[in-house]
Coordinates of C-alpha atoms and ligand atoms in Angstrom, one line a residue:
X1 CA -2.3 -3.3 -26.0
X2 CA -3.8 -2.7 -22.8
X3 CA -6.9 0.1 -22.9
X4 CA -6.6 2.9 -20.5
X5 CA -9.7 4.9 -19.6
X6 CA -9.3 8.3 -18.8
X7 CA -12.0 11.5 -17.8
X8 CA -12.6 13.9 -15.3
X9 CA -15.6 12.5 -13.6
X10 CA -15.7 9.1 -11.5
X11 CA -19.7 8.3 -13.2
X12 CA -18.2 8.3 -16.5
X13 CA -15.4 6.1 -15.3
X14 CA -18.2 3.7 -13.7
X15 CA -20.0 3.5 -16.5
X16 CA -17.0 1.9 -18.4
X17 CA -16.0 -0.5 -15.7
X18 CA -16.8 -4.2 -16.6
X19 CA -17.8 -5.3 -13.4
X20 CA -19.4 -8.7 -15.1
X21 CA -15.8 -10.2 -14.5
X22 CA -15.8 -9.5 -10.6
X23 CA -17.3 -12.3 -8.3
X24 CA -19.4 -11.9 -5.6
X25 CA -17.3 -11.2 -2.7
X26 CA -14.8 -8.3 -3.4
X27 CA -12.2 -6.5 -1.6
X28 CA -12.2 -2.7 -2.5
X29 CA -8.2 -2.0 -1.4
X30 CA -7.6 1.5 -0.2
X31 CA -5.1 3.5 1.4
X32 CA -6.8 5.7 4.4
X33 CA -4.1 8.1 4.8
X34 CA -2.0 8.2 7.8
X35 CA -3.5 10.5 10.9
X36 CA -2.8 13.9 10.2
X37 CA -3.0 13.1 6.1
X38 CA -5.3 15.3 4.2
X39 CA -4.6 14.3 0.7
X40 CA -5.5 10.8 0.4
X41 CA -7.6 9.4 -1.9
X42 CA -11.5 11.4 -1.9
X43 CA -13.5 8.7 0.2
X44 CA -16.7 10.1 -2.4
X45 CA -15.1 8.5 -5.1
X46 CA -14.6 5.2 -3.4
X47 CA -17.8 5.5 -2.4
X48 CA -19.1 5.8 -5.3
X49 CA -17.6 2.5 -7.0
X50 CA -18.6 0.6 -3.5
X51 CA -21.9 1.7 -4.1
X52 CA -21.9 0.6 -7.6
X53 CA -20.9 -2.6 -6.6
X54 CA -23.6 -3.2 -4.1
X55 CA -26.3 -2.6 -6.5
X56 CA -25.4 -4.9 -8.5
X57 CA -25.5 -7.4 -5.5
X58 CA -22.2 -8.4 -4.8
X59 CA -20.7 -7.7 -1.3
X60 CA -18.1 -5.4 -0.7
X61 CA -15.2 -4.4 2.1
X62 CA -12.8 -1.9 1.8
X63 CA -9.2 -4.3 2.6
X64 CA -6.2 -2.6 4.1
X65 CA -3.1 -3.9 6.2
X66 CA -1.5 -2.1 8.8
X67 CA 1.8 -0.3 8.6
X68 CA 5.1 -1.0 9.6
X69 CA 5.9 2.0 11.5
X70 CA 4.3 2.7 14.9
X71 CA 0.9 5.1 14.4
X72 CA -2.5 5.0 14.7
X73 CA -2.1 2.2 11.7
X74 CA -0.1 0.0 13.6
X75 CA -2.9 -1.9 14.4
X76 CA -6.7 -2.6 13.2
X77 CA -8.8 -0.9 16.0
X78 CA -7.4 2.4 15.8
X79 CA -6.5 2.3 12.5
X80 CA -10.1 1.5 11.6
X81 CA -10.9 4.7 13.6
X82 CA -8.6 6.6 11.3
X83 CA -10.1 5.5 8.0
X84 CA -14.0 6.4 9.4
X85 CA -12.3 9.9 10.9
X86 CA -11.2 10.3 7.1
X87 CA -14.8 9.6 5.6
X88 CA -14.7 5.7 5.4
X89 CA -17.2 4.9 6.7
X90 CA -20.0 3.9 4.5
X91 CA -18.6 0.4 4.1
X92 CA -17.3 -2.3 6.3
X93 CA -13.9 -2.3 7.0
X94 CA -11.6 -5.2 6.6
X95 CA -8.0 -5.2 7.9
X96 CA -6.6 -7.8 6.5
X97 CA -3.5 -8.8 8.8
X98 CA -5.0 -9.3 11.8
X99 CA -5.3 -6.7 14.7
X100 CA -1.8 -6.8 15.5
X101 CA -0.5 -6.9 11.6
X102 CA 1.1 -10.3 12.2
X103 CA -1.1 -12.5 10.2
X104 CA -0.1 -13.2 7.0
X105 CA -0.4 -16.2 3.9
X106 CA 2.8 -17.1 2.6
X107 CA 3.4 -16.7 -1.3
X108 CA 6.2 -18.5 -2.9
X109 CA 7.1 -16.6 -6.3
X110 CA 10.6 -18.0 -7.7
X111 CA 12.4 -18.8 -4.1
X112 CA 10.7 -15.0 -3.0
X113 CA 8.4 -15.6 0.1
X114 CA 6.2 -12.8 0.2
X115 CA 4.3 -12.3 3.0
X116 CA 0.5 -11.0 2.1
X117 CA -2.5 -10.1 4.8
X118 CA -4.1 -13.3 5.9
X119 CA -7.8 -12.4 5.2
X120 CA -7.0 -11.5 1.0
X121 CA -8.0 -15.2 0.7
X122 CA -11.5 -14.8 1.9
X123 CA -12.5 -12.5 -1.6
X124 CA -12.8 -13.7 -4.5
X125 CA -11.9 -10.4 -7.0
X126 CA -10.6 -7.4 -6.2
X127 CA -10.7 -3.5 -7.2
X128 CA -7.9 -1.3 -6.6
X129 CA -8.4 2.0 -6.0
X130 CA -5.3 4.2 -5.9
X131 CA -3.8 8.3 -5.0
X132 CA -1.2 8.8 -7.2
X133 CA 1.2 11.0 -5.6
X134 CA 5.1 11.2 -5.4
X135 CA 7.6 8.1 -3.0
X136 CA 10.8 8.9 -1.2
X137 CA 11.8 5.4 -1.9
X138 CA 9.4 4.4 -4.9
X139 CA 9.5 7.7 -6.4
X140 CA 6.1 7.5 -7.3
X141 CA 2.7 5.9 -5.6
X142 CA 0.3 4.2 -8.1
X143 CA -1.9 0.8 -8.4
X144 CA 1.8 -1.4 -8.5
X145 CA 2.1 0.2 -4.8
X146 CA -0.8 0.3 -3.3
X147 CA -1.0 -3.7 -3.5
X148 CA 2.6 -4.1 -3.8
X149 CA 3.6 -2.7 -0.7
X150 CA 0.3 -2.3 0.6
X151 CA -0.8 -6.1 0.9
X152 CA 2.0 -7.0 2.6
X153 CA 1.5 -7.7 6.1
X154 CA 3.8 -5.7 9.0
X155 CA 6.7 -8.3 8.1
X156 CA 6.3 -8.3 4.6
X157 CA 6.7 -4.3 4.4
X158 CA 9.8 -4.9 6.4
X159 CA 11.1 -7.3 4.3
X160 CA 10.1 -5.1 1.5
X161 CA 12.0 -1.7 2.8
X162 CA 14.9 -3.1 4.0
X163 CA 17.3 -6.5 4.2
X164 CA 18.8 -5.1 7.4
X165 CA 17.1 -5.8 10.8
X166 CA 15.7 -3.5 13.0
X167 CA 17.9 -1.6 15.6
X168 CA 17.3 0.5 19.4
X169 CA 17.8 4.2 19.3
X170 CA 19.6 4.3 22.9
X171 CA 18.9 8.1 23.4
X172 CA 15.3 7.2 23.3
X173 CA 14.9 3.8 24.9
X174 CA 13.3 3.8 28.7
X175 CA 13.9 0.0 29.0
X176 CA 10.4 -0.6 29.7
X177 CA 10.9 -4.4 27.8
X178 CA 7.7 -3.8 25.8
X179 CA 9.5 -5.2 23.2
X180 CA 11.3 -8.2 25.0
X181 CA 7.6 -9.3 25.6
X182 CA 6.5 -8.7 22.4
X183 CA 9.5 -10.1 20.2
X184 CA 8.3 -14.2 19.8
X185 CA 11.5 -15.4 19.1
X186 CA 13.3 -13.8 21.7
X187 CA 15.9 -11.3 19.9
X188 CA 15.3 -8.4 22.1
X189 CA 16.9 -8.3 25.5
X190 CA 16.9 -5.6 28.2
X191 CA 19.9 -4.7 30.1
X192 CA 21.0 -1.9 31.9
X193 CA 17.4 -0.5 30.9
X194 CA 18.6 -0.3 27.3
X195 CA 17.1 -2.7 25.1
X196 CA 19.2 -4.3 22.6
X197 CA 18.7 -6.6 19.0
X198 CA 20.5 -9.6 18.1
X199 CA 20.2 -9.6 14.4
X200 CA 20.9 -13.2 14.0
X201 CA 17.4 -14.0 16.0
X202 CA 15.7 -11.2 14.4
X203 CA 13.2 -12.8 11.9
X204 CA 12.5 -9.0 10.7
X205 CA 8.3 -9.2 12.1
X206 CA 8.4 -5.6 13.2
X207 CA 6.3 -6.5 16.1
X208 CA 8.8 -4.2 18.4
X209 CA 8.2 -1.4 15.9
X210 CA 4.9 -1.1 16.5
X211 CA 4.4 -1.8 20.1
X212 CA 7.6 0.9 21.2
X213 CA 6.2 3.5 23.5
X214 CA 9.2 5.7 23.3
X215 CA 9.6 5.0 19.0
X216 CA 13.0 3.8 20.1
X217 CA 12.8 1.2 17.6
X218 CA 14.8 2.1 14.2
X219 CA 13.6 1.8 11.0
X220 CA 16.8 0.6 8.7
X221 CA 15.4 2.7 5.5
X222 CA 19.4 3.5 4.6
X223 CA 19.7 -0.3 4.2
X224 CA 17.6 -0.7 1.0
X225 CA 18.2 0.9 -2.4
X226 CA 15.1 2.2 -4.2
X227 CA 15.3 -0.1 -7.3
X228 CA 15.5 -3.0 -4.5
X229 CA 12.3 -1.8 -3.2
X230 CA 11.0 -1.7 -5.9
X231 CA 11.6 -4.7 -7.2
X232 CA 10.2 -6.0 -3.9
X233 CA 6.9 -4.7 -4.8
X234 CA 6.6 -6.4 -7.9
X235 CA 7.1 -9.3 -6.5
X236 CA 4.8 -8.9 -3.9
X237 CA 2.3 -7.7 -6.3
X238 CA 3.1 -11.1 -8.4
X239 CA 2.4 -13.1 -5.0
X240 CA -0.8 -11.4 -4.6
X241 CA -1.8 -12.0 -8.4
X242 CA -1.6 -15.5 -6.6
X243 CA -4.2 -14.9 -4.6
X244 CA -6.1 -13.0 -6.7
X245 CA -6.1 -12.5 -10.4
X246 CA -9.7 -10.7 -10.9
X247 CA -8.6 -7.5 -10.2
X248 CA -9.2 -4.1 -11.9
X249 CA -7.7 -0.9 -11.1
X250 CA -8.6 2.8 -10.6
X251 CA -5.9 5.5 -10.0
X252 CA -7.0 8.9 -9.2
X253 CA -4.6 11.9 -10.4
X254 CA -5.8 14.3 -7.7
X255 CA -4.4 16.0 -4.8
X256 CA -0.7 14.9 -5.8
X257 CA 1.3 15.6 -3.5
X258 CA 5.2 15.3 -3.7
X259 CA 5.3 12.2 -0.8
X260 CA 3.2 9.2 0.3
X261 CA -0.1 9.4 2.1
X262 CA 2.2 7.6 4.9
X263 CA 3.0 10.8 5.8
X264 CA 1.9 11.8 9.2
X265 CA 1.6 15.3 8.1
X266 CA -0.6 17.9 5.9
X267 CA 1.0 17.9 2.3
X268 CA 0.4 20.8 -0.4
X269 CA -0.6 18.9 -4.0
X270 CA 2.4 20.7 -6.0
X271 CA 0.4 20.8 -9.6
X272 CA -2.8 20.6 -10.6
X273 CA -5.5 17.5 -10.8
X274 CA -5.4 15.3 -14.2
X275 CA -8.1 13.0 -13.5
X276 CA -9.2 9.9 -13.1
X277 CA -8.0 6.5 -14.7
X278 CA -9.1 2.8 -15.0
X279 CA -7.7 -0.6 -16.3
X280 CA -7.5 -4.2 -15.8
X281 CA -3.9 -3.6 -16.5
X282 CA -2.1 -2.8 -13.4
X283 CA 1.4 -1.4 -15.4
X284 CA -0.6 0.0 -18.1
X285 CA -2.4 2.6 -15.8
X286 CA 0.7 3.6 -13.6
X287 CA 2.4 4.4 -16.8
X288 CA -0.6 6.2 -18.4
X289 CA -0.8 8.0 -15.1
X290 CA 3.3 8.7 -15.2
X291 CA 2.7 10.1 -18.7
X292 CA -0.2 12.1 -17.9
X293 CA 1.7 13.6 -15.1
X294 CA 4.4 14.6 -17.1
X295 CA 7.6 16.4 -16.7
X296 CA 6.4 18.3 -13.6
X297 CA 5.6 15.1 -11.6
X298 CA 9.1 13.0 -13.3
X299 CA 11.4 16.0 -11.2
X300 CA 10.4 15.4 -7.8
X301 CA 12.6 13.5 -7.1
X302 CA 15.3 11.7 -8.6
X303 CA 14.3 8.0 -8.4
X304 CA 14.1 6.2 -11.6
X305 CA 10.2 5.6 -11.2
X306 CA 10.2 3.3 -14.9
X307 CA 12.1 0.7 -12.3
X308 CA 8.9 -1.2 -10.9
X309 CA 7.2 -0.8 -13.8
X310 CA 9.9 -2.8 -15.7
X311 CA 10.0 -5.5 -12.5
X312 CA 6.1 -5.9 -12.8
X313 CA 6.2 -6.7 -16.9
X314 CA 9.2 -8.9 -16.2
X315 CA 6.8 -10.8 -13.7
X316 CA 4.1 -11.0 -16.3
X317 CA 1.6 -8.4 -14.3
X318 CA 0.8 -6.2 -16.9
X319 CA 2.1 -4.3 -20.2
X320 CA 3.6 -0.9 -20.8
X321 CA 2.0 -0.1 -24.2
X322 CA -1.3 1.1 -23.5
X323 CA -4.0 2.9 -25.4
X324 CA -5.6 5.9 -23.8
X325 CA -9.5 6.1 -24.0
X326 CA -11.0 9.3 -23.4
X327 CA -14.7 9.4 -21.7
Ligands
SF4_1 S1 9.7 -1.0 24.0 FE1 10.9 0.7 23.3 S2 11.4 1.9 25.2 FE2 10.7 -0.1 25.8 S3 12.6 -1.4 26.0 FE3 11.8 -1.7 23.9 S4 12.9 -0.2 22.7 FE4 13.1 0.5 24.8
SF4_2 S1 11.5 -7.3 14.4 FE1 10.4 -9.0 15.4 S2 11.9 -10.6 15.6 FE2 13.0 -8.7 15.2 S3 13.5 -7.9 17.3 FE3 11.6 -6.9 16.6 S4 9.9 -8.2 17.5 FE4 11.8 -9.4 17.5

């Protein structure tokens, strides 16, 4: 039975981490909250473990990839800019796909090709340090998510959210051919200043997503069910336990908010903070952090949020049963 460690205050959380297990070179991996995000994870916390880490002379860099969706996440430079305008910036910063979010290690797990940020393979151990909040897709946000979905690299979230290839909003494309010059195997053309998709060369990068002035480029979120996504994740979480299997993991139950930190918007945390929690078991803390949540956090929404849980144990990532230290 995996132990769960659970208190109010992030020292007395540090003081039970086994950091002996970490190596020398680790990647802290954070979400820095989309632009206009308030609620993501406190930056003092992370602080806190990075400088923990640093005393005890190891390096650290907080790891990220960029997003799928065209923001000022899109890509490394300004998305670097975000995560120091959001207090992150008392560490180095380390984007891991490359400054366009195309750069990526293939991972093989059972005939799944999971598409992870290039630079995970320069770190040797990894902490995790998570918001849980609520998923429109997910249902909920924990550790299984923020590596999951958040390792991926631009293709590899696309892949994730959807099977169905991107499509040109014609109301809102100028024809500039941004696109057509950005799409590498040549699956966009313009005509009649309308650009237009051929889904049988679409290899599903994202590239026009992120490069669309006009954000003419749609999203196909309709085209994946939840427990597909899910499912996705775990696997993409098994691929990275490829990379790297010296990994522990901090969720913090603060600021929990009904939706994703994704959220270009302000978000009002709908219930009270719980705490903070820590592990080596990656399914053992989302599902101390479900229960701790309770019934208030299982009703907003509808998803069945047991699903990726169930995906990671069937991939071997982790355990349900858990025992809950208190600290
Ligand atoms: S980049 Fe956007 S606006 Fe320009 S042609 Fe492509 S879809 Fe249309
Ligand atoms: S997703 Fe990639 S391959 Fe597909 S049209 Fe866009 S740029 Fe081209």
């Amino acid at each position: 039975m995996a132990e769960v460690y659970f208190s109010k205050q992030i020292e007395k959380i540090i003081d039970k981490i086994d950091f002996s297990h970490l190596g020398k070179n680790v990647a802290i991996k954070v979400h820095f909250g989309e632009d206009k995000c308030d609620t993501y994870v406190n930056p003092a916390i992370v602080k806190k473990v990075y400088s923990k880490v640093i005393s005890l002379n190891k390096k650290a860099t907080l790891v990220e990839c960029n997003v799928m969706y065209k923001g000022r996440r899109t890509e490394s430079i300004s998305h670097i800019e975000v995560a120091k305008e959001h207090g992150f910036d008392f560490a180095p910063i380390d984007i891991l796909d490359g400054e366009k979010g195309n750069e990526f290690i293939e991972v093989n797990v059972d005939g799944f090709k999971a598409k992870i940020g290039k630079g995970l393979e320069k770190y040797d151990s990894m902490i995790v340090i998570s918001h849980f909040k609520g998923h429109m897709m997910a249902g909920y946000g924990g550790a299984i998510k923020n590596i999951g979905m958040g390792l991926g690299n631009r293709a590899g979230k696309l892949h994730m959210h959807s099977n169905i290839k991107p499509s040109i909003i014609n109301s809102k494309c100028k024809g500039c051919g941004i696109c057509y010059n950005n799409c590498d195997v040549k699956a966009v053309e313009v005509m009649n200043k309308k650009a237009k998709i051929d889904p049988e060369k679409c290899v599903g990068c994202a590239m026009c997503i992120a490069v669309c002035p006009e954000r003419a480029v749609h999203i196909p979120w309709e085209g994946s069910t939840s427990a597909e996504l899910q499912e996705k994740m775990a696997y993409y979480c098994k691929a990275v336990s490829r990379i790297i299997d010296n990994v522990i993991y901090i969720n913090v139950l603060e600021n929990i908010t009904s939706e994703c930190d994704c959220m270009n918007t302000k978000q009002k945390p709908f219930m009270e903070n719980i705490g903070i929690l820590y592990s080596k078991d990656i399914v053992a803390i989302d599902k101390a952090s479900l229960d701790l949540a309770g019934e208030k956090f299982s009703k907003i929404n509808s998803i069945n949020k047991l699903k990726q849980l169930d995906f990671a144990v069937y991939f071997g990532l982790g355990k349900k049963e858990y025992s809950l230290v208190k600290v």
